[in-house]
Amino acid sequence: MCLAYPMQIKEVKINSAIAEVDGITREVNILLLPDVQKGDYVMVHAGFAIEKVNREEAEKTLELFREYYKHAA
Amino acid sequence: MLLEEKLKDKHLIKKIARRIHVLGLNRKVNLMEVCGTHTYSFFRSGLNDVLSDYVNLISGPGCPVCITENLFVDKAIYLSKNKKNVIATFGDLLKVKGSLSSLYREKSNGANILIVYSPLDALEFALKNKDKRIIFLGVGFETTAPLVAATIKEAGNRKIKNFFVLTGHRLIPPAMEALCQDKNINIEGFICPGHVSAIIGELPYYPIVEKYKIGCVICGFEPVDMVLGIYTALKQIKNARPAVDNEYRRVVKKEGNATAIKIMYEVFQAGDAGWRGLGIITNSGLFLNKNYAEFNAENLIKTVIKEKKAAANCLCAEVVKGKITPRQCPLFTVECSPANPIGPCMISLEGTCRIYYEYRN
């Protein structure tokens, strides 16, 4: 499944980390994302963190969006 | 408003839909998505209604369970018949019928079938049950394959001898190419899968744009992501400028996840592989490298397993190619429903028929 959801890293261990979303914590494997740090947001799929969520880029997407609709009639 | 809420804002979505109207294409454009989660998000967000005048979003082969051939299920069932074997699988595959049976049916007949959320769960089970062989069914695209590879590496590092993988992983860009070559399908642009792209990055889509002049827009799954992605795809068509556009930059980097790619190709290699509905596609499947042969569940199969054809009246093969929509299948809702599914497209939560059924009204 492509289904992945964002969680925040609370604690980094060796090869795994504790991540949290909506008050639920779980251990996620970080073998695919070895340089992850406490506070990072990551996408989690099948027990693994697969990529970081770049909050700055997220804001840029929203800015772009606002630009587009500002010019819509 | 929180970031997550902003990405779902109906007000913003209606405004961008207006912007699509202003593009002035004046016809319904054929875009194809190749990700079950995109199929789902498109309907769940109501965009299928909002954008129905502007886009025909065709569901392609984006559901990994749906494109898994009977032969894979037949092999898993064969392995399940040995009392020493435990078959560990993602939940979706459980009810999929092979040539004669399903893992669900075998389970009710006493076979050891374990549903797992992660291949790591299967590895842990192997550690705790040394007297059994744990065989994990490796199904999924590039989002899943790297983590299965990482699990196999872990098994190697920890010298676990009773963990095996039956590999059924498939790669999306080769399937996209095969679809571009099919003269019977008219795709004007692709909406590319967000999390597959998080792994592989933007580069694998460039040959598709270069060879076929069909644009590739990488898209996230929130309603705002999808409407922005569709807008970008339509703008490319309006300006006759097909390109690779990344509309999911908060997760997808141009180079993808280099660590994940490295691990995936350390453990697996690409080879020709069969897809339900699409036949054999060059270099579209992942197979275990020689160094990891000890984990290959194929070595546990001591006989030749011959696949039989799917049920004659099941049209999943046409659905996964985007040739027909579920509504065009005579069995849809009549004989085939989630309660009584005939093919994998109705069984999998990401299956096109399953999603169309859920949003049929």
Tab-separated table of C-alpha atoms in Angstrom:
chain	number	residue	atom	x	y	z
A	1	MET	CA	0.000	0.000	0.000
A	2	CYS	CA	1.156	3.511	-0.727
A	3	LEU	CA	-0.554	4.565	2.452
A	4	ALA	CA	1.863	6.464	4.660
A	5	TYR	CA	1.095	8.917	7.413
A	6	PRO	CA	3.092	11.722	9.027
A	7	MET	CA	4.497	11.285	12.535
A	8	GLN	CA	6.895	13.336	14.626
A	9	ILE	CA	10.130	11.846	15.955
A	10	LYS	CA	10.260	12.041	19.747
A	11	GLU	CA	13.354	9.968	20.444
A	12	VAL	CA	16.065	8.485	18.239
A	13	LYS	CA	17.607	5.094	19.102
A	14	ILE	CA	19.858	2.811	17.087
A	15	ASN	CA	18.082	1.795	13.824
A	16	SER	CA	14.739	2.841	15.274
A	17	ALA	CA	12.960	5.818	16.743
A	18	ILE	CA	9.880	6.594	18.802
A	19	ALA	CA	7.405	8.589	16.734
A	20	GLU	CA	4.126	10.177	17.661
A	21	VAL	CA	0.915	11.341	16.002
A	22	ASP	CA	-2.319	12.441	17.715
A	23	GLY	CA	-1.030	11.231	21.061
A	24	ILE	CA	-0.255	7.737	19.754
A	25	THR	CA	3.373	6.668	19.912
A	26	ARG	CA	4.992	3.784	18.104
A	27	GLU	CA	8.423	2.535	17.284
A	28	VAL	CA	9.450	3.123	13.694
A	29	ASN	CA	12.452	1.686	11.929
A	30	ILE	CA	14.830	4.330	10.563
A	31	LEU	CA	17.173	2.165	8.473
A	32	LEU	CA	15.933	4.032	5.377
A	33	LEU	CA	16.375	7.446	7.032
A	34	PRO	CA	19.509	7.187	9.176
A	35	ASP	CA	20.049	10.941	9.703
A	36	VAL	CA	16.606	11.602	11.182
A	37	GLN	CA	16.509	13.797	14.288
A	38	LYS	CA	14.229	14.459	17.227
A	39	GLY	CA	11.515	16.888	16.158
A	40	ASP	CA	11.568	15.855	12.466
A	41	TYR	CA	8.287	14.969	10.835
A	42	VAL	CA	8.461	11.745	8.795
A	43	MET	CA	6.139	9.703	6.571
A	44	VAL	CA	5.675	6.220	8.029
A	45	HIS	CA	4.830	3.186	5.895
A	46	ALA	CA	4.645	-0.435	7.131
A	47	GLY	CA	6.662	0.316	10.253
A	48	PHE	CA	9.415	2.323	8.546
A	49	ALA	CA	10.091	6.034	8.223
A	50	ILE	CA	10.485	6.484	4.451
A	51	GLU	CA	11.089	10.232	4.075
A	52	LYS	CA	11.117	13.453	6.042
A	53	VAL	CA	8.353	16.000	5.643
A	54	ASN	CA	9.848	19.343	4.766
A	55	ARG	CA	7.652	21.900	6.527
A	56	GLU	CA	9.164	24.767	4.517
A	57	GLU	CA	8.178	23.100	1.232
A	58	ALA	CA	4.717	22.447	2.639
A	59	GLU	CA	4.312	26.158	3.274
A	60	LYS	CA	5.579	26.895	-0.254
A	61	THR	CA	2.912	24.584	-1.717
A	62	LEU	CA	0.259	26.473	0.189
A	63	GLU	CA	1.687	29.839	-0.902
A	64	LEU	CA	1.591	28.704	-4.535
A	65	PHE	CA	-1.966	27.616	-4.031
A	66	ARG	CA	-2.963	30.966	-2.557
A	67	GLU	CA	-1.233	32.713	-5.498
A	68	TYR	CA	-3.254	30.720	-7.982
A	69	TYR	CA	-6.612	31.386	-6.468
A	70	LYS	CA	-5.871	35.039	-5.871
A	71	HIS	CA	-5.826	35.398	-9.651
A	72	ALA	CA	-8.915	33.286	-10.249
A	73	ALA	CA	-11.979	35.369	-10.956
B	1	MET	CA	-5.326	26.959	10.645
B	2	LEU	CA	-2.990	24.001	11.054
B	3	LEU	CA	-0.994	22.928	8.010
B	4	GLU	CA	-2.875	19.659	7.744
B	5	GLU	CA	-6.234	21.411	7.831
B	6	LYS	CA	-5.162	23.903	5.185
B	7	LEU	CA	-4.412	21.033	2.818
B	8	LYS	CA	-8.035	19.912	3.070
B	9	ASP	CA	-9.719	23.325	2.880
B	10	LYS	CA	-12.811	23.044	0.647
B	11	HIS	CA	-12.849	26.783	0.034
B	12	LEU	CA	-9.330	26.705	-1.421
B	13	ILE	CA	-10.187	23.655	-3.504
B	14	LYS	CA	-13.201	25.295	-5.111
B	15	LYS	CA	-11.084	28.317	-5.990
B	16	ILE	CA	-8.440	26.229	-7.738
B	17	ALA	CA	-11.177	24.339	-9.582
B	18	ARG	CA	-12.255	27.732	-10.877
B	19	ARG	CA	-8.690	28.288	-12.032
B	20	ILE	CA	-8.882	25.012	-13.968
B	21	HIS	CA	-12.002	26.296	-15.685
B	22	VAL	CA	-10.193	29.497	-16.600
B	23	LEU	CA	-7.504	27.422	-18.389
B	24	GLY	CA	-10.123	27.114	-21.114
B	25	LEU	CA	-9.384	23.614	-22.382
B	26	ASN	CA	-13.117	23.161	-23.060
B	27	ARG	CA	-12.966	19.395	-23.069
B	28	LYS	CA	-12.483	16.489	-20.713
B	29	VAL	CA	-8.812	15.506	-20.557
B	30	ASN	CA	-7.637	11.919	-19.975
B	31	LEU	CA	-5.194	11.749	-17.107
B	32	MET	CA	-4.057	8.480	-15.563
B	33	GLU	CA	-3.051	7.882	-11.965
B	34	VAL	CA	-1.098	4.767	-11.041
B	35	CYS	CA	-1.627	4.662	-7.304
B	36	GLY	CA	-4.508	3.111	-5.376
B	37	THR	CA	-4.216	5.810	-2.747
B	38	HIS	CA	-4.703	8.464	-5.454
B	39	THR	CA	-7.840	6.635	-6.654
B	40	TYR	CA	-9.085	6.697	-3.097
B	41	SER	CA	-8.176	10.334	-2.392
B	42	PHE	CA	-9.772	11.524	-5.627
B	43	PHE	CA	-13.136	10.094	-4.638
B	44	ARG	CA	-12.939	10.746	-0.911
B	45	SER	CA	-12.178	14.429	-1.456
B	46	GLY	CA	-15.173	14.779	-3.785
B	47	LEU	CA	-12.861	15.955	-6.567
B	48	ASN	CA	-14.416	13.409	-8.940
B	49	ASP	CA	-17.558	15.588	-8.759
B	50	VAL	CA	-15.907	19.017	-8.637
B	51	LEU	CA	-13.652	18.267	-11.630
B	52	SER	CA	-15.976	16.026	-13.641
B	53	ASP	CA	-16.231	18.513	-16.532
B	54	TYR	CA	-12.486	18.925	-16.880
B	55	VAL	CA	-10.772	15.623	-16.255
B	56	ASN	CA	-11.325	11.920	-16.757
B	57	LEU	CA	-8.972	10.514	-14.127
B	58	ILE	CA	-8.329	6.961	-15.278
B	59	SER	CA	-7.260	4.477	-12.630
B	60	GLY	CA	-4.259	2.545	-13.859
B	61	PRO	CA	-2.338	-0.400	-12.364
B	62	GLY	CA	-1.629	1.293	-9.047
B	63	CYS	CA	-2.857	-1.382	-6.675
B	64	PRO	CA	-0.039	-3.866	-5.970
B	65	VAL	CA	-2.358	-6.656	-4.862
B	66	CYS	CA	-4.562	-6.181	-7.955
B	67	ILE	CA	-1.674	-6.643	-10.400
B	68	THR	CA	-0.298	-9.703	-8.596
B	69	GLU	CA	-0.791	-12.730	-10.812
B	70	ASN	CA	-2.486	-15.987	-9.849
B	71	LEU	CA	0.905	-17.717	-9.955
B	72	PHE	CA	2.172	-15.757	-6.938
B	73	VAL	CA	-0.864	-16.705	-4.854
B	74	ASP	CA	-0.590	-20.318	-6.081
B	75	LYS	CA	3.043	-20.435	-4.895
B	76	ALA	CA	2.102	-18.997	-1.499
B	77	ILE	CA	-0.659	-21.581	-1.133
B	78	TYR	CA	1.717	-24.376	-2.114
B	79	LEU	CA	4.148	-23.220	0.591
B	80	SER	CA	1.342	-22.957	3.142
B	81	LYS	CA	0.595	-26.663	2.804
B	82	ASN	CA	3.852	-27.575	4.575
B	83	LYS	CA	3.117	-27.623	8.327
B	84	LYS	CA	6.567	-26.264	9.075
B	85	ASN	CA	5.854	-23.084	7.094
B	86	VAL	CA	4.140	-19.932	8.347
B	87	ILE	CA	3.032	-17.544	5.588
B	88	ALA	CA	3.300	-13.914	6.732
B	89	THR	CA	1.415	-11.455	4.558
B	90	PHE	CA	-0.077	-7.976	4.351
B	91	GLY	CA	-3.802	-8.222	5.045
B	92	ASP	CA	-4.913	-7.282	1.530
B	93	LEU	CA	-3.603	-10.431	-0.056
B	94	LEU	CA	-5.464	-12.790	2.244
B	95	LYS	CA	-8.697	-13.113	0.271
B	96	VAL	CA	-7.240	-12.859	-3.228
B	97	LYS	CA	-7.998	-16.003	-5.199
B	98	GLY	CA	-5.259	-17.799	-7.036
B	99	SER	CA	-6.025	-20.462	-9.635
B	100	LEU	CA	-8.006	-22.614	-7.213
B	101	SER	CA	-7.991	-21.216	-3.708
B	102	SER	CA	-7.075	-18.268	-1.489
B	103	LEU	CA	-4.896	-17.933	1.606
B	104	TYR	CA	-8.074	-17.157	3.528
B	105	ARG	CA	-9.566	-20.482	2.545
B	106	GLU	CA	-6.327	-22.297	3.327
B	107	LYS	CA	-6.223	-20.583	6.722
B	108	SER	CA	-9.693	-21.842	7.544
B	109	ASN	CA	-8.450	-25.296	6.548
B	110	GLY	CA	-5.657	-25.086	9.113
B	111	ALA	CA	-2.753	-23.483	7.260
B	112	ASN	CA	-0.489	-21.169	9.292
B	113	ILE	CA	-1.157	-17.719	7.849
B	114	LEU	CA	-0.059	-14.627	9.767
B	115	ILE	CA	-1.282	-11.120	8.921
B	116	VAL	CA	1.415	-8.502	9.488
B	117	TYR	CA	1.546	-4.714	9.279
B	118	SER	CA	5.285	-4.703	8.624
B	119	PRO	CA	7.833	-7.257	7.346
B	120	LEU	CA	9.640	-6.572	10.635
B	121	ASP	CA	6.737	-8.287	12.419
B	122	ALA	CA	7.402	-11.370	10.295
B	123	LEU	CA	11.105	-11.221	11.205
B	124	GLU	CA	10.302	-10.950	14.920
B	125	PHE	CA	7.994	-13.933	14.582
B	126	ALA	CA	10.802	-15.880	12.951
B	127	LEU	CA	13.071	-15.033	15.892
B	128	LYS	CA	10.520	-16.304	18.376
B	129	ASN	CA	9.569	-19.431	16.435
B	130	LYS	CA	12.850	-21.107	15.476
B	131	ASP	CA	11.125	-24.395	14.676
B	132	LYS	CA	9.116	-22.817	11.852
B	133	ARG	CA	10.014	-21.337	8.475
B	134	ILE	CA	8.493	-17.856	8.189
B	135	ILE	CA	7.824	-16.898	4.566
B	136	PHE	CA	6.972	-13.258	3.983
B	137	LEU	CA	5.011	-12.394	0.834
B	138	GLY	CA	6.798	-9.416	-0.694
B	139	VAL	CA	4.109	-7.486	-2.558
B	140	GLY	CA	4.184	-3.747	-3.235
B	141	PHE	CA	5.844	-1.127	-5.394
B	142	GLU	CA	8.869	1.063	-4.723
B	143	THR	CA	7.359	2.419	-1.499
B	144	THR	CA	7.452	-1.039	0.053
B	145	ALA	CA	10.338	-2.841	-1.652
B	146	PRO	CA	13.128	-0.884	0.141
B	147	LEU	CA	11.765	-1.710	3.557
B	148	VAL	CA	11.425	-5.384	2.662
B	149	ALA	CA	15.033	-5.189	1.470
B	150	ALA	CA	16.060	-3.566	4.772
B	151	THR	CA	14.298	-6.369	6.653
B	152	ILE	CA	16.160	-9.006	4.645
B	153	LYS	CA	19.446	-7.234	5.406
B	154	GLU	CA	18.535	-7.258	9.104
B	155	ALA	CA	17.859	-10.992	8.868
B	156	GLY	CA	21.326	-11.416	7.376
B	157	ASN	CA	22.989	-9.259	10.048
B	158	ARG	CA	21.277	-11.176	12.843
B	159	LYS	CA	21.993	-14.539	11.190
B	160	ILE	CA	18.332	-15.549	11.143
B	161	LYS	CA	18.036	-18.801	9.221
B	162	ASN	CA	14.279	-19.369	9.225
B	163	PHE	CA	13.116	-16.177	7.432
B	164	PHE	CA	12.282	-16.184	3.728
B	165	VAL	CA	10.707	-13.825	1.215
B	166	LEU	CA	8.616	-14.724	-1.825
B	167	THR	CA	9.238	-11.675	-4.012
B	168	GLY	CA	6.353	-10.141	-5.972
B	169	HIS	CA	7.504	-6.507	-5.971
B	170	ARG	CA	6.865	-4.471	-9.109
B	171	LEU	CA	8.218	-1.160	-10.437
B	172	ILE	CA	5.949	1.659	-11.595
B	173	PRO	CA	7.893	3.515	-14.348
B	174	PRO	CA	8.227	0.390	-16.577
B	175	ALA	CA	4.464	-0.164	-16.277
B	176	MET	CA	3.858	3.475	-17.230
B	177	GLU	CA	6.021	2.937	-20.333
B	178	ALA	CA	4.075	-0.203	-21.271
B	179	LEU	CA	0.831	1.784	-20.992
B	180	CYS	CA	2.244	4.563	-23.192
B	181	GLN	CA	2.962	1.938	-25.851
B	182	ASP	CA	-0.611	0.625	-25.824
B	183	LYS	CA	-2.373	2.249	-28.765
B	184	ASN	CA	-5.785	1.458	-27.283
B	185	ILE	CA	-5.317	3.698	-24.256
B	186	ASN	CA	-5.310	7.449	-24.705
B	187	ILE	CA	-3.331	8.941	-21.837
B	188	GLU	CA	-2.629	12.665	-22.113
B	189	GLY	CA	-0.821	12.986	-18.795
B	190	PHE	CA	0.176	11.013	-15.699
B	191	ILE	CA	-0.445	11.794	-12.060
B	192	CYS	CA	2.539	10.083	-10.450
B	193	PRO	CA	2.419	8.293	-7.099
B	194	GLY	CA	3.549	10.390	-4.161
B	195	HIS	CA	5.272	7.848	-1.965
B	196	VAL	CA	6.763	5.739	-4.753
B	197	SER	CA	8.279	9.055	-5.901
B	198	ALA	CA	9.496	9.821	-2.380
B	199	ILE	CA	11.724	6.782	-2.869
B	200	ILE	CA	12.660	6.993	-6.583
B	201	GLY	CA	12.622	10.788	-7.008
B	202	GLU	CA	11.842	12.633	-10.255
B	203	LEU	CA	14.463	11.182	-12.598
B	204	PRO	CA	12.757	7.888	-13.594
B	205	TYR	CA	9.902	9.868	-15.154
B	206	TYR	CA	12.094	11.841	-17.585
B	207	PRO	CA	12.296	9.059	-20.228
B	208	ILE	CA	8.487	8.931	-20.349
B	209	VAL	CA	8.265	12.634	-21.090
B	210	GLU	CA	11.108	12.452	-23.621
B	211	LYS	CA	9.933	9.340	-25.477
B	212	TYR	CA	6.171	9.783	-25.421
B	213	LYS	CA	5.685	13.536	-24.801
B	214	ILE	CA	3.325	12.695	-21.962
B	215	GLY	CA	3.676	14.851	-18.844
B	216	CYS	CA	4.331	13.396	-15.405
B	217	VAL	CA	3.121	15.298	-12.354
B	218	ILE	CA	4.177	13.955	-8.957
B	219	CYS	CA	1.304	14.504	-6.600
B	220	GLY	CA	0.504	14.143	-2.896
B	221	PHE	CA	-2.679	12.746	-1.416
B	222	GLU	CA	-4.427	15.604	0.351
B	223	PRO	CA	-7.269	17.263	-1.592
B	224	VAL	CA	-5.166	20.394	-2.124
B	225	ASP	CA	-2.287	18.262	-3.446
B	226	MET	CA	-4.530	16.503	-5.940
B	227	VAL	CA	-6.243	19.577	-7.288
B	228	LEU	CA	-2.901	21.364	-7.653
B	229	GLY	CA	-1.416	18.320	-9.374
B	230	ILE	CA	-4.338	18.041	-11.779
B	231	TYR	CA	-4.191	21.760	-12.488
B	232	THR	CA	-0.476	21.465	-13.306
B	233	ALA	CA	-1.118	18.485	-15.602
B	234	LEU	CA	-3.885	20.349	-17.449
B	235	LYS	CA	-1.733	23.471	-17.767
B	236	GLN	CA	1.028	21.357	-19.355
B	237	ILE	CA	-1.500	20.047	-21.891
B	238	LYS	CA	-2.934	23.505	-22.582
B	239	ASN	CA	0.562	24.843	-23.287
B	240	ALA	CA	1.664	21.653	-25.102
B	241	ARG	CA	4.633	21.499	-22.707
B	242	PRO	CA	4.860	17.977	-21.243
B	243	ALA	CA	7.335	17.845	-18.378
B	244	VAL	CA	8.136	16.239	-15.047
B	245	ASP	CA	6.594	18.468	-12.385
B	246	ASN	CA	6.940	17.800	-8.678
B	247	GLU	CA	3.896	18.971	-6.722
B	248	TYR	CA	4.805	17.014	-3.604
B	249	ARG	CA	8.083	18.714	-2.723
B	250	ARG	CA	7.469	18.512	1.010
B	251	VAL	CA	8.143	14.764	0.745
B	252	VAL	CA	9.661	14.139	-2.699
B	253	LYS	CA	13.209	15.266	-3.426
B	254	LYS	CA	14.481	15.335	-7.019
B	255	GLU	CA	16.959	12.542	-6.235
B	256	GLY	CA	14.505	10.603	-4.048
B	257	ASN	CA	15.702	8.723	-0.973
B	258	ALA	CA	19.228	7.642	-1.906
B	259	THR	CA	19.593	5.362	1.141
B	260	ALA	CA	16.368	3.522	0.311
B	261	ILE	CA	17.331	3.107	-3.363
B	262	LYS	CA	20.765	1.815	-2.386
B	263	ILE	CA	19.336	-0.764	0.016
B	264	MET	CA	16.678	-1.829	-2.487
B	265	TYR	CA	19.265	-2.574	-5.193
B	266	GLU	CA	21.700	-4.138	-2.768
B	267	VAL	CA	19.163	-6.846	-2.015
B	268	PHE	CA	17.081	-6.918	-5.218
B	269	GLN	CA	17.707	-6.688	-8.942
B	270	ALA	CA	15.226	-5.774	-11.659
B	271	GLY	CA	14.032	-8.379	-14.147
B	272	ASP	CA	11.173	-9.105	-16.528
B	273	ALA	CA	7.989	-9.816	-14.600
B	274	GLY	CA	4.314	-10.520	-15.164
B	275	TRP	CA	1.451	-8.224	-14.175
B	276	ARG	CA	-2.190	-9.208	-14.062
B	277	GLY	CA	-3.779	-7.598	-17.106
B	278	LEU	CA	-0.546	-6.207	-18.551
B	279	GLY	CA	1.403	-9.381	-19.238
B	280	ILE	CA	5.172	-9.443	-18.979
B	281	ILE	CA	6.856	-6.048	-18.705
B	282	THR	CA	10.616	-5.678	-19.184
B	283	ASN	CA	12.609	-5.020	-16.016
B	284	SER	CA	9.474	-4.366	-14.018
B	285	GLY	CA	9.901	-6.839	-11.162
B	286	LEU	CA	12.360	-7.221	-8.303
B	287	PHE	CA	14.156	-10.480	-7.608
B	288	LEU	CA	16.607	-11.419	-4.867
B	289	ASN	CA	20.284	-10.888	-5.643
B	290	LYS	CA	22.620	-13.901	-5.476
B	291	ASN	CA	24.107	-12.693	-2.166
B	292	TYR	CA	20.696	-13.023	-0.564
B	293	ALA	CA	19.704	-16.343	-2.137
B	294	GLU	CA	19.427	-17.964	1.301
B	295	PHE	CA	16.270	-15.877	1.914
B	296	ASN	CA	14.617	-16.786	-1.364
B	297	ALA	CA	11.373	-18.665	-0.776
B	298	GLU	CA	11.445	-19.847	-4.422
B	299	ASN	CA	14.143	-22.308	-3.313
B	300	LEU	CA	11.578	-23.927	-1.024
B	301	ILE	CA	9.320	-24.743	-3.968
B	302	LYS	CA	10.215	-28.240	-5.081
B	303	THR	CA	7.808	-28.565	-7.974
B	304	VAL	CA	6.704	-26.672	-11.059
B	305	ILE	CA	3.577	-24.686	-10.363
B	306	LYS	CA	1.466	-23.939	-13.413
B	307	GLU	CA	-0.845	-20.980	-13.268
B	308	LYS	CA	-4.384	-21.426	-14.490
B	309	LYS	CA	-6.292	-18.566	-16.116
B	310	ALA	CA	-8.395	-16.222	-14.004
B	311	ALA	CA	-12.186	-16.674	-13.879
B	312	ALA	CA	-13.480	-16.000	-17.406
B	313	ASN	CA	-15.974	-13.394	-16.388
B	314	CYS	CA	-13.646	-11.372	-14.131
B	315	LEU	CA	-12.566	-8.178	-15.886
B	316	CYS	CA	-9.904	-7.009	-13.387
B	317	ALA	CA	-7.303	-7.328	-16.151
B	318	GLU	CA	-9.153	-4.657	-18.146
B	319	VAL	CA	-9.736	-2.465	-15.094
B	320	VAL	CA	-6.065	-2.289	-14.035
B	321	LYS	CA	-5.102	-1.094	-17.513
B	322	GLY	CA	-7.727	1.604	-17.380
B	323	LYS	CA	-9.500	0.120	-20.420
B	324	ILE	CA	-12.802	-0.039	-18.583
B	325	THR	CA	-14.118	1.486	-15.403
B	326	PRO	CA	-15.649	-0.829	-12.773
B	327	ARG	CA	-19.092	0.415	-13.809
B	328	GLN	CA	-18.536	-1.128	-17.231
B	329	CYS	CA	-18.018	-4.592	-15.719
B	330	PRO	CA	-21.270	-6.594	-15.812
B	331	LEU	CA	-20.458	-8.158	-12.458
B	332	PHE	CA	-19.997	-4.819	-10.631
B	333	THR	CA	-22.319	-4.596	-7.587
B	334	VAL	CA	-24.450	-7.410	-9.013
B	335	GLU	CA	-22.299	-10.478	-8.450
B	336	CYS	CA	-19.125	-8.759	-7.290
B	337	SER	CA	-19.029	-6.648	-4.147
B	338	PRO	CA	-16.764	-6.353	-1.093
B	339	ALA	CA	-18.938	-8.926	0.681
B	340	ASN	CA	-18.608	-11.334	-2.218
B	341	PRO	CA	-15.585	-10.300	-4.275
B	342	ILE	CA	-14.637	-12.089	-7.501
B	343	GLY	CA	-11.331	-10.440	-8.362
B	344	PRO	CA	-8.541	-8.603	-6.529
B	345	CYS	CA	-9.761	-5.167	-7.665
B	346	MET	CA	-12.743	-5.636	-5.364
B	347	ILE	CA	-10.776	-7.305	-2.565
B	348	SER	CA	-7.952	-4.848	-2.022
B	349	LEU	CA	-8.673	-1.638	-0.131
B	350	GLU	CA	-6.761	0.107	-2.933
B	351	GLY	CA	-8.553	-1.788	-5.670
B	352	THR	CA	-10.298	0.387	-8.248
B	353	CYS	CA	-13.520	-1.625	-8.054
B	354	ARG	CA	-13.531	-1.536	-4.270
B	355	ILE	CA	-13.164	2.249	-4.255
B	356	TYR	CA	-15.763	2.762	-6.976
B	357	TYR	CA	-18.104	0.533	-4.975
B	358	GLU	CA	-17.612	2.565	-1.812
B	359	TYR	CA	-18.386	5.809	-3.672
B	360	ARG	CA	-20.958	4.367	-6.052
B	361	ASN	CA	-23.688	6.850	-5.188
